Amino acid sequence: MPDTPIKLTSFSHGGGCGCKIAPGVLAEILKNSAGFPVPKELMVGIETADDAAVYKLNDEQALIATTDFFMPIVDDAYDFGRIAATNAISDVYAMGGTPIMALALVGMPVNKLPLETIGQIIRGGEAICAEAGIPIAGGHTIDSVEPIYGLVVLGLVHPSKVKRNAGARAGDVLILGKPLGVGVLSAALKKNVLGEDGYAAMIANTTKLNKPGKALAEMDGVHALTDVTGFGLAGHLLELARGARLGAHLEMAAIPLLPGVEQLAHDGYITGASGRNWDAYGKDVTLAATVTPAQQALLSDPQTSGGLLVSCDPASVDEVLALFARDGFGQAAVIGTMQAGQARVTVA
């Protein structure tokens, strides 16, 4: 693990996508929001809590717009910047698009953090944007009580290739591109019990760009696409189920996990966000008696820069898995199915 003299996580009350306002609280905040005129060009807005907005420019191009930012999930400044940038860019891939540029969002306690540390955060973000092939073309900075970093990301997609989180069909197979457990590892890190191997696994997972999204969008057999972030696997799968008005079934034993996270969850290394997530939507999740409390916590574990969640025709499963494997996502796995019925998640 990097030897960092300044503990970035000590400046923030939460970290990564665990900073998200809990889904139940968010729904309460937004329930009385006034309606507004929606132009016909707006292909995707807020109606199904999708990953990004999509605006049709012409018959060949639609603009994807998204933003994401949070407080530190790790103490190493460069790694924090990389994680935040990877997480922000993911939403463009989750819509099936190609990122084209980014704007940086930077809020820092400038009287408490060395300027070199702030520079390392920004350079970490620049490194990931370079890997994605996009420039950081501008941004905005403020003096903030807590360190905050993220991006506004713009992308392009053909209007006919947009992959929403609401297009799943009964009989579809669910495939998850990255293993779960980032929130658990972050909780262990804050308690100083995460070893070097665990830290390395965490960084590798959270800085891996979800580039398969664009190729997945080209496949007719892929019906819905999203990424798993702050609301956990169960929360984002519920959004997919509600959008399609279908039920979702998960096989707990099939869900890929980061090394050691089930034992860490069993030992109590769980984020507060995991509990808040479950309080918000646990009533819409049915667990088999064999599902342990640690496994339940992993279902609601907030994933920072998590994996793509694909709902596809059974005939496309091998092609989807081969695509993930080709791009280095060797732990991508079939985890369940979509079924006719009430919009809820069942876990066996």
Short mmCIF file of C-alpha atoms in Angstrom, two decimals:
data_model
loop_
_atom_site.label_atom_id
_atom_site.label_comp_id
_atom_site.label_asym_id
_atom_site.label_seq_id
_atom_site.Cartn_x
_atom_site.Cartn_y
_atom_site.Cartn_z
CA MET A 1 0.00 0.00 0.00
CA PRO A 2 1.34 3.48 -0.83
CA ASP A 3 3.04 5.24 2.09
CA THR A 4 0.98 8.43 2.26
CA PRO A 5 1.89 11.01 4.93
CA ILE A 6 -1.52 12.70 4.66
CA LYS A 7 -4.64 10.60 5.22
CA LEU A 8 -7.11 12.07 2.75
CA THR A 9 -9.96 10.02 4.21
CA SER A 10 -9.51 11.80 7.55
CA PHE A 11 -10.81 15.00 5.94
CA SER A 12 -14.15 13.53 4.88
CA HIS A 13 -17.17 12.02 6.62
CA GLY A 14 -17.75 9.56 3.77
CA GLY A 15 -15.89 8.31 0.73
CA GLY A 16 -16.45 7.30 -2.87
CA CYS A 17 -19.96 6.40 -3.96
CA GLY A 18 -20.75 5.73 -0.31
CA CYS A 19 -21.20 9.54 -0.16
CA LYS A 20 -24.42 9.27 -2.16
CA ILE A 21 -27.60 10.41 -0.47
CA ALA A 22 -29.51 7.23 0.42
CA PRO A 23 -32.14 6.29 -2.18
CA GLY A 24 -35.05 6.68 0.24
CA VAL A 25 -33.91 10.14 1.33
CA LEU A 26 -33.29 11.16 -2.28
CA ALA A 27 -36.80 10.08 -3.26
CA GLU A 28 -38.24 12.17 -0.42
CA ILE A 29 -36.23 15.22 -1.49
CA LEU A 30 -37.32 14.95 -5.12
CA LYS A 31 -40.95 13.92 -4.68
CA ASN A 32 -42.31 17.48 -4.87
CA SER A 33 -39.99 18.72 -7.60
CA ALA A 34 -41.89 20.76 -10.15
CA GLY A 35 -42.33 19.34 -13.63
CA PHE A 36 -40.63 21.02 -16.53
CA PRO A 37 -41.00 21.03 -20.31
CA VAL A 38 -39.16 18.12 -21.90
CA PRO A 39 -37.94 18.74 -25.46
CA LYS A 40 -38.54 15.92 -27.91
CA GLU A 41 -34.79 15.67 -28.46
CA LEU A 42 -34.23 14.57 -24.85
CA MET A 43 -34.07 10.81 -25.30
CA VAL A 44 -33.16 9.97 -21.69
CA GLY A 45 -33.87 12.14 -18.67
CA ILE A 46 -34.64 11.42 -15.01
CA GLU A 47 -37.66 9.19 -15.52
CA THR A 48 -35.97 5.83 -14.77
CA ALA A 49 -32.94 7.05 -12.76
CA ASP A 50 -30.70 6.16 -15.69
CA ASP A 51 -26.93 6.64 -15.72
CA ALA A 52 -26.79 9.77 -17.86
CA ALA A 53 -28.90 12.19 -19.87
CA VAL A 54 -29.03 11.67 -23.63
CA TYR A 55 -29.96 14.43 -26.10
CA LYS A 56 -30.47 13.71 -29.81
CA LEU A 57 -28.41 16.05 -31.98
CA ASN A 58 -29.29 14.59 -35.38
CA ASP A 59 -30.09 11.25 -37.01
CA GLU A 60 -26.53 10.01 -36.49
CA GLN A 61 -25.50 11.47 -33.14
CA ALA A 62 -26.84 11.83 -29.61
CA LEU A 63 -25.01 13.64 -26.83
CA ILE A 64 -24.50 11.87 -23.49
CA ALA A 65 -24.00 14.13 -20.45
CA THR A 66 -23.19 13.01 -16.92
CA THR A 67 -21.39 14.12 -13.78
CA ASP A 68 -20.02 12.37 -10.71
CA PHE A 69 -17.87 13.52 -7.80
CA PHE A 70 -17.19 12.50 -4.22
CA MET A 71 -14.88 12.66 -1.21
CA PRO A 72 -11.78 10.44 -0.88
CA ILE A 73 -12.21 6.68 -0.64
CA VAL A 74 -8.43 6.14 -0.29
CA ASP A 75 -5.58 8.13 1.24
CA ASP A 76 -3.27 8.14 -1.79
CA ALA A 77 -4.00 11.34 -3.73
CA TYR A 78 -3.12 9.99 -7.18
CA ASP A 79 -5.25 6.88 -6.66
CA PHE A 80 -8.17 9.01 -5.46
CA GLY A 81 -8.04 11.03 -8.67
CA ARG A 82 -7.89 7.90 -10.80
CA ILE A 83 -10.83 6.28 -9.03
CA ALA A 84 -13.03 9.37 -9.23
CA ALA A 85 -12.32 9.85 -12.94
CA THR A 86 -12.95 6.19 -13.77
CA ASN A 87 -16.23 6.31 -11.89
CA ALA A 88 -17.42 9.45 -13.69
CA ILE A 89 -16.55 8.21 -17.19
CA SER A 90 -18.34 4.90 -16.54
CA ASP A 91 -21.78 6.44 -17.00
CA VAL A 92 -21.03 7.22 -20.65
CA TYR A 93 -20.00 3.61 -21.24
CA ALA A 94 -23.13 2.44 -19.40
CA MET A 95 -25.27 4.26 -21.97
CA GLY A 96 -23.36 2.57 -24.80
CA GLY A 97 -21.43 5.69 -25.75
CA THR A 98 -17.93 6.92 -26.45
CA PRO A 99 -16.59 9.66 -24.14
CA ILE A 100 -15.29 12.75 -25.96
CA MET A 101 -14.21 15.19 -23.23
CA ALA A 102 -14.42 16.01 -19.54
CA LEU A 103 -14.56 18.99 -17.20
CA ALA A 104 -12.97 18.73 -13.76
CA LEU A 105 -14.89 19.47 -10.55
CA VAL A 106 -12.45 20.30 -7.75
CA GLY A 107 -13.27 21.31 -4.20
CA MET A 108 -10.33 21.32 -1.77
CA PRO A 109 -9.49 22.60 1.74
CA VAL A 110 -6.63 24.63 0.36
CA ASN A 111 -5.40 25.75 3.80
CA LYS A 112 -5.13 22.15 5.03
CA LEU A 113 -3.90 20.14 2.06
CA PRO A 114 -0.49 20.75 0.44
CA LEU A 115 -0.78 22.03 -3.09
CA GLU A 116 1.28 19.05 -4.26
CA THR A 117 -1.36 16.69 -2.85
CA ILE A 118 -4.12 18.55 -4.68
CA GLY A 119 -2.01 18.41 -7.83
CA GLN A 120 -1.59 14.65 -7.47
CA ILE A 121 -5.39 14.20 -7.30
CA ILE A 122 -5.80 16.18 -10.51
CA ARG A 123 -2.97 14.30 -12.22
CA GLY A 124 -4.60 11.00 -11.29
CA GLY A 125 -7.78 12.11 -13.02
CA GLU A 126 -5.81 13.26 -16.06
CA ALA A 127 -4.12 9.85 -16.31
CA ILE A 128 -7.46 8.03 -16.53
CA CYS A 129 -8.85 10.53 -19.03
CA ALA A 130 -5.77 9.95 -21.16
CA GLU A 131 -6.43 6.21 -20.96
CA ALA A 132 -10.01 6.86 -22.10
CA GLY A 133 -8.68 9.01 -24.95
CA ILE A 134 -10.31 12.26 -23.85
CA PRO A 135 -9.06 15.69 -22.75
CA ILE A 136 -9.98 17.54 -19.57
CA ALA A 137 -11.09 20.67 -21.37
CA GLY A 138 -11.86 22.86 -18.37
CA GLY A 139 -13.67 22.74 -15.06
CA HIS A 140 -14.30 24.60 -11.83
CA THR A 141 -12.53 24.84 -8.48
CA ILE A 142 -13.70 25.92 -5.03
CA ASP A 143 -12.23 26.12 -1.53
CA SER A 144 -14.13 23.39 0.32
CA VAL A 145 -14.20 22.01 3.85
CA GLU A 146 -13.79 18.45 2.53
CA PRO A 147 -11.76 17.27 -0.48
CA ILE A 148 -14.04 16.68 -3.47
CA TYR A 149 -13.03 15.59 -6.95
CA GLY A 150 -14.90 14.37 -10.00
CA LEU A 151 -15.78 15.09 -13.60
CA VAL A 152 -18.47 16.23 -15.94
CA VAL A 153 -18.20 13.86 -18.89
CA LEU A 154 -19.67 14.22 -22.38
CA GLY A 155 -19.96 11.42 -24.90
CA LEU A 156 -21.53 10.50 -28.22
CA VAL A 157 -23.69 7.56 -29.27
CA HIS A 158 -25.83 6.72 -32.28
CA PRO A 159 -29.47 7.38 -31.30
CA SER A 160 -30.44 3.82 -32.22
CA LYS A 161 -27.66 2.35 -30.03
CA VAL A 162 -28.53 4.00 -26.71
CA LYS A 163 -28.75 1.33 -24.00
CA ARG A 164 -31.09 2.33 -21.19
CA ASN A 165 -31.58 0.72 -17.79
CA ALA A 166 -35.26 0.16 -18.60
CA GLY A 167 -35.12 -2.14 -21.63
CA ALA A 168 -34.85 -5.57 -19.99
CA ARG A 169 -37.15 -8.35 -21.22
CA ALA A 170 -38.61 -11.37 -19.48
CA GLY A 171 -36.25 -14.31 -19.91
CA ASP A 172 -33.14 -12.12 -20.15
CA VAL A 173 -29.94 -13.25 -18.47
CA LEU A 174 -28.12 -10.89 -16.07
CA ILE A 175 -24.34 -10.54 -16.36
CA LEU A 176 -22.14 -8.52 -13.97
CA GLY A 177 -18.82 -7.21 -15.30
CA LYS A 178 -16.88 -6.56 -12.07
CA PRO A 179 -16.82 -8.29 -8.67
CA LEU A 180 -18.52 -6.71 -5.65
CA GLY A 181 -17.01 -5.58 -2.37
CA VAL A 182 -15.45 -2.14 -2.86
CA GLY A 183 -17.40 -0.62 0.02
CA VAL A 184 -16.33 -3.42 2.36
CA LEU A 185 -12.68 -2.95 1.38
CA SER A 186 -12.97 0.80 1.91
CA ALA A 187 -14.41 0.21 5.40
CA ALA A 188 -11.51 -2.13 6.20
CA LEU A 189 -9.05 0.44 4.87
CA LYS A 190 -10.43 3.14 7.18
CA LYS A 191 -9.99 0.74 10.12
CA ASN A 192 -6.38 0.00 9.06
CA VAL A 193 -6.98 -3.74 8.61
CA LEU A 194 -6.73 -3.92 4.79
CA GLY A 195 -3.51 -5.56 3.63
CA GLU A 196 -1.48 -4.75 0.54
CA ASP A 197 -3.17 -7.44 -1.57
CA GLY A 198 -6.60 -6.17 -0.62
CA TYR A 199 -5.64 -2.60 -1.44
CA ALA A 200 -4.20 -3.65 -4.79
CA ALA A 201 -7.41 -5.52 -5.65
CA MET A 202 -9.48 -2.49 -4.68
CA ILE A 203 -7.44 -0.12 -6.85
CA ALA A 204 -7.40 -2.50 -9.82
CA ASN A 205 -11.20 -2.83 -9.66
CA THR A 206 -11.99 0.86 -9.23
CA THR A 207 -9.60 2.15 -11.91
CA LYS A 208 -10.64 -0.25 -14.68
CA LEU A 209 -12.60 1.64 -17.32
CA ASN A 210 -15.89 0.03 -18.37
CA LYS A 211 -14.94 0.22 -22.05
CA PRO A 212 -16.99 -2.87 -23.06
CA GLY A 213 -20.08 -0.66 -22.86
CA LYS A 214 -19.67 0.69 -26.38
CA ALA A 215 -19.34 -2.77 -27.95
CA LEU A 216 -22.25 -4.05 -25.86
CA ALA A 217 -24.38 -1.28 -27.33
CA GLU A 218 -23.73 -2.67 -30.80
CA MET A 219 -25.33 -6.00 -29.85
CA ASP A 220 -29.04 -6.37 -30.59
CA GLY A 221 -29.25 -9.08 -27.95
CA VAL A 222 -28.28 -6.64 -25.18
CA HIS A 223 -31.56 -5.10 -24.02
CA ALA A 224 -30.55 -3.07 -20.94
CA LEU A 225 -27.34 -1.75 -19.47
CA THR A 226 -26.37 0.12 -16.32
CA ASP A 227 -23.43 0.29 -13.93
CA VAL A 228 -23.44 -0.71 -10.28
CA THR A 229 -22.37 2.17 -8.05
CA GLY A 230 -23.49 3.77 -4.81
CA PHE A 231 -26.84 2.02 -4.34
CA GLY A 232 -25.25 -1.42 -4.57
CA LEU A 233 -26.13 -4.34 -6.81
CA ALA A 234 -29.61 -4.80 -5.34
CA GLY A 235 -30.43 -1.11 -5.64
CA HIS A 236 -29.36 -0.68 -9.24
CA LEU A 237 -30.98 -3.97 -10.22
CA LEU A 238 -34.23 -2.72 -8.66
CA GLU A 239 -34.00 0.36 -10.89
CA LEU A 240 -33.60 -1.94 -13.88
CA ALA A 241 -36.55 -4.10 -12.74
CA ARG A 242 -38.81 -1.11 -12.12
CA GLY A 243 -37.95 0.43 -15.47
CA ALA A 244 -38.86 -2.80 -17.27
CA ARG A 245 -41.77 -3.69 -14.92
CA LEU A 246 -40.27 -7.11 -14.37
CA GLY A 247 -38.91 -9.17 -11.51
CA ALA A 248 -35.22 -9.97 -11.13
CA HIS A 249 -33.77 -13.21 -9.73
CA LEU A 250 -30.19 -13.47 -8.41
CA GLU A 251 -28.11 -16.50 -7.53
CA MET A 252 -25.98 -15.39 -4.58
CA ALA A 253 -23.34 -18.06 -5.16
CA ALA A 254 -22.84 -16.87 -8.75
CA ILE A 255 -22.10 -13.23 -7.90
CA PRO A 256 -18.35 -12.50 -8.27
CA LEU A 257 -16.73 -11.03 -5.16
CA LEU A 258 -13.42 -9.33 -4.52
CA PRO A 259 -10.98 -11.47 -2.51
CA GLY A 260 -11.75 -11.68 1.20
CA VAL A 261 -14.76 -9.37 1.24
CA GLU A 262 -17.29 -11.91 2.48
CA GLN A 263 -15.17 -12.62 5.57
CA LEU A 264 -14.55 -8.90 6.12
CA ALA A 265 -18.30 -8.23 5.90
CA HIS A 266 -18.91 -11.07 8.35
CA ASP A 267 -16.39 -9.43 10.70
CA GLY A 268 -18.31 -6.15 10.59
CA TYR A 269 -16.37 -4.07 8.05
CA ILE A 270 -19.44 -2.56 6.41
CA THR A 271 -20.07 1.04 5.38
CA GLY A 272 -22.90 3.10 6.80
CA ALA A 273 -24.15 3.54 3.23
CA SER A 274 -24.78 -0.21 2.97
CA GLY A 275 -27.25 -0.05 5.84
CA ARG A 276 -28.91 3.10 4.52
CA ASN A 277 -29.31 1.45 1.13
CA TRP A 278 -30.95 -1.60 2.66
CA ASP A 279 -33.26 0.53 4.78
CA ALA A 280 -34.41 2.27 1.61
CA TYR A 281 -35.16 -0.74 -0.58
CA GLY A 282 -34.83 -3.93 1.48
CA LYS A 283 -38.63 -4.27 1.51
CA ASP A 284 -38.43 -4.93 -2.24
CA VAL A 285 -35.81 -7.69 -1.94
CA THR A 286 -36.68 -11.26 -0.98
CA LEU A 287 -33.79 -13.27 0.46
CA ALA A 288 -33.62 -17.04 0.70
CA ALA A 289 -32.99 -18.42 4.19
CA THR A 290 -29.51 -19.45 3.05
CA VAL A 291 -28.42 -15.83 2.43
CA THR A 292 -26.21 -14.76 5.33
CA PRO A 293 -26.11 -11.27 6.90
CA ALA A 294 -22.68 -10.75 5.33
CA GLN A 295 -24.07 -11.63 1.89
CA GLN A 296 -27.00 -9.29 2.43
CA ALA A 297 -24.55 -6.51 3.22
CA LEU A 298 -22.68 -7.23 -0.01
CA LEU A 299 -25.90 -6.89 -2.01
CA SER A 300 -26.33 -3.32 -0.74
CA ASP A 301 -22.60 -2.55 -0.56
CA PRO A 302 -21.90 0.77 -2.34
CA GLN A 303 -19.66 0.16 -5.32
CA THR A 304 -17.36 2.98 -6.30
CA SER A 305 -16.60 2.64 -10.01
CA GLY A 306 -18.41 -0.69 -10.11
CA GLY A 307 -19.09 -3.01 -13.01
CA LEU A 308 -21.52 -2.97 -15.88
CA LEU A 309 -24.77 -4.86 -15.32
CA VAL A 310 -26.09 -6.35 -18.56
CA SER A 311 -29.56 -7.74 -19.32
CA CYS A 312 -29.36 -9.77 -22.51
CA ASP A 313 -31.04 -12.46 -24.56
CA PRO A 314 -29.90 -15.98 -23.54
CA ALA A 315 -28.52 -16.52 -27.04
CA SER A 316 -26.13 -13.58 -26.51
CA VAL A 317 -24.62 -14.73 -23.22
CA ASP A 318 -21.51 -16.37 -24.68
CA GLU A 319 -20.81 -13.35 -26.87
CA VAL A 320 -21.21 -10.93 -23.95
CA LEU A 321 -18.91 -12.98 -21.72
CA ALA A 322 -16.34 -13.27 -24.52
CA LEU A 323 -16.45 -9.49 -24.99
CA PHE A 324 -15.81 -8.91 -21.29
CA ALA A 325 -12.97 -11.44 -21.27
CA ARG A 326 -11.36 -9.86 -24.33
CA ASP A 327 -11.24 -6.52 -22.53
CA GLY A 328 -9.73 -7.97 -19.38
CA PHE A 329 -12.86 -8.45 -17.27
CA GLY A 330 -12.12 -12.05 -16.42
CA GLN A 331 -14.50 -12.22 -13.46
CA ALA A 332 -17.59 -11.22 -15.46
CA ALA A 333 -20.30 -13.76 -14.69
CA VAL A 334 -23.91 -14.74 -15.19
CA ILE A 335 -25.65 -13.85 -11.92
CA GLY A 336 -29.39 -14.20 -12.58
CA THR A 337 -32.38 -13.67 -14.83
CA MET A 338 -35.25 -11.27 -15.50
CA GLN A 339 -38.73 -12.71 -15.07
CA ALA A 340 -42.34 -11.66 -15.54
CA GLY A 341 -43.88 -10.45 -12.31
CA GLN A 342 -43.67 -7.75 -9.69
CA ALA A 343 -40.75 -5.33 -9.89
CA ARG A 344 -38.64 -6.71 -7.04
CA VAL A 345 -35.46 -8.72 -6.56
CA THR A 346 -35.36 -12.27 -5.25
CA VAL A 347 -32.09 -13.82 -4.11
CA ALA A 348 -31.50 -17.56 -3.80
#
